[in-house]
Amino acid sequence: MKTSKVIIITGASSGIGKETALKLIAEGHKVYGAARRVDLMQDLVAAGGFALEMDVTNETQIKSGVKQVVDAQGRIDVLINNAGYGLYGAVEDIPLDQARRQFEVNIFGLAAITKEVLPHMRAANRGTIINVSSMGGKMYTPLGAWYHATKHALEGWSDCLRLELSQFNIDVVVVEPGAIATEFGDVVVDPMLKNSGKGPYQKLAHDIANATREIYSKPNAASPASVIANVMSRAVSARRPQTRYVAGKMARPLMFIRKYFGDRIFDKAVMSQVK
Ligand code: NDP
């Protein structure tokens, strides 16, 4: 029987977050899902979890959500920073306010909830923070400059956090998913075509839209979210979790090529996927 932990997971209304929340609830943990669409977390509540209305860019909602958990449970053992989305389009086309919003959600929102949770973990002298990065935190794709900028930033940010929190017995874990069948692809495609579907980058934008639709809709082209939920469950229950977990379609081969071959070879490998 695993120890029951108090867990907050952001982005629990869909995809990886929802699948992970349901698995952790089934394993007997006290799980608080957080997202903007509370209506889409009612299955978590029915399964025995809790739903917090939280936009990760809204500090008032973050503060009240964390307070609600501490008031009810007296502690937070695990924070899973999973909420995020991919802003795609050419750098020349994407308005900077959209780029700033990408950083607000994928980095500063994640940082805001982490800052709110840390005093409670420090007081308990234990805890685990799991940051959902991406294989895209180590490699790159065309028209993904702003998304990859946030995930590359998250990789370095998480490494620094691990160093400063080890003295308080708080683990920091990075999860790097490959292609996972969720709403992620739909969220990418329409705004990308709005930004770059016409004009000098249109061919690339339409090629990437087609490749993205294919990956996220074709059976077996992307892994099911359960692949990442299993990894999260391992990280939550491990006495000494790994610093990084890599899982899901394409993650290992692409990260291998990126790590051991030169930029030009990786450029060719990644561009061969969108033609
Ligand atoms: P989904 O689009 O299915 O889920 C994204 C979740 O993030 C939703 O629950 C959404 O909830 C939440 N979210 C988005 N914006 C905000 C916000 N401002 N405040 C609070 N919650 C927000 O995608 P995934 O499950 O695939 O994505 C989860 C994580 O996995 C992301 O960080 C993504 O970058 C990462 N990832 C995904 C990959 C994939 O192929 N699917 C690959 C690599 C990494 P709501 O809209 O209700 O607020």
Short mmCIF file of C-alpha atoms in Angstrom, two decimals, residues 107 131-139 148-162 172 174-177 243-246 255:
data_model
loop_
_atom_site.label_atom_id
_atom_site.label_comp_id
_atom_site.label_asym_id
_atom_site.label_seq_id
_atom_site.Cartn_x
_atom_site.Cartn_y
_atom_site.Cartn_z
CA ILE A 107 6.97 29.85 -17.07
CA ASN A 131 7.65 20.21 -13.90
CA VAL A 132 6.24 19.05 -17.21
CA SER A 133 8.67 20.21 -19.84
CA SER A 134 8.83 18.44 -23.21
CA MET A 135 11.25 16.73 -25.54
CA GLY A 136 10.95 20.27 -26.93
CA GLY A 137 12.88 21.48 -23.89
CA LYS A 138 15.94 19.81 -25.39
CA MET A 139 15.29 20.10 -29.13
CA HIS A 148 10.57 25.96 -27.28
CA ALA A 149 11.91 29.11 -25.63
CA THR A 150 9.58 28.46 -22.67
CA LYS A 151 10.42 24.76 -22.41
CA HIS A 152 14.19 25.32 -22.75
CA ALA A 153 13.83 27.97 -20.05
CA LEU A 154 11.93 25.53 -17.86
CA GLU A 155 14.75 22.98 -18.12
CA GLY A 156 17.37 25.39 -16.76
CA TRP A 157 14.99 26.92 -14.23
CA SER A 158 14.18 23.45 -12.87
CA ASP A 159 17.86 22.47 -12.58
CA CYS A 160 18.60 25.62 -10.53
CA LEU A 161 15.54 24.98 -8.37
CA ARG A 162 16.73 21.41 -7.70
CA VAL A 172 12.58 18.71 -8.35
CA VAL A 174 11.50 17.27 -14.95
CA VAL A 175 9.21 15.21 -17.18
CA GLU A 176 9.96 15.34 -20.91
CA PRO A 177 7.05 13.91 -22.92
CA THR A 243 15.83 14.18 -11.92
CA ARG A 244 14.36 13.55 -15.38
CA TYR A 245 11.89 11.18 -17.01
CA VAL A 246 11.60 10.84 -20.79
CA MET A 255 16.60 13.71 -28.17
#
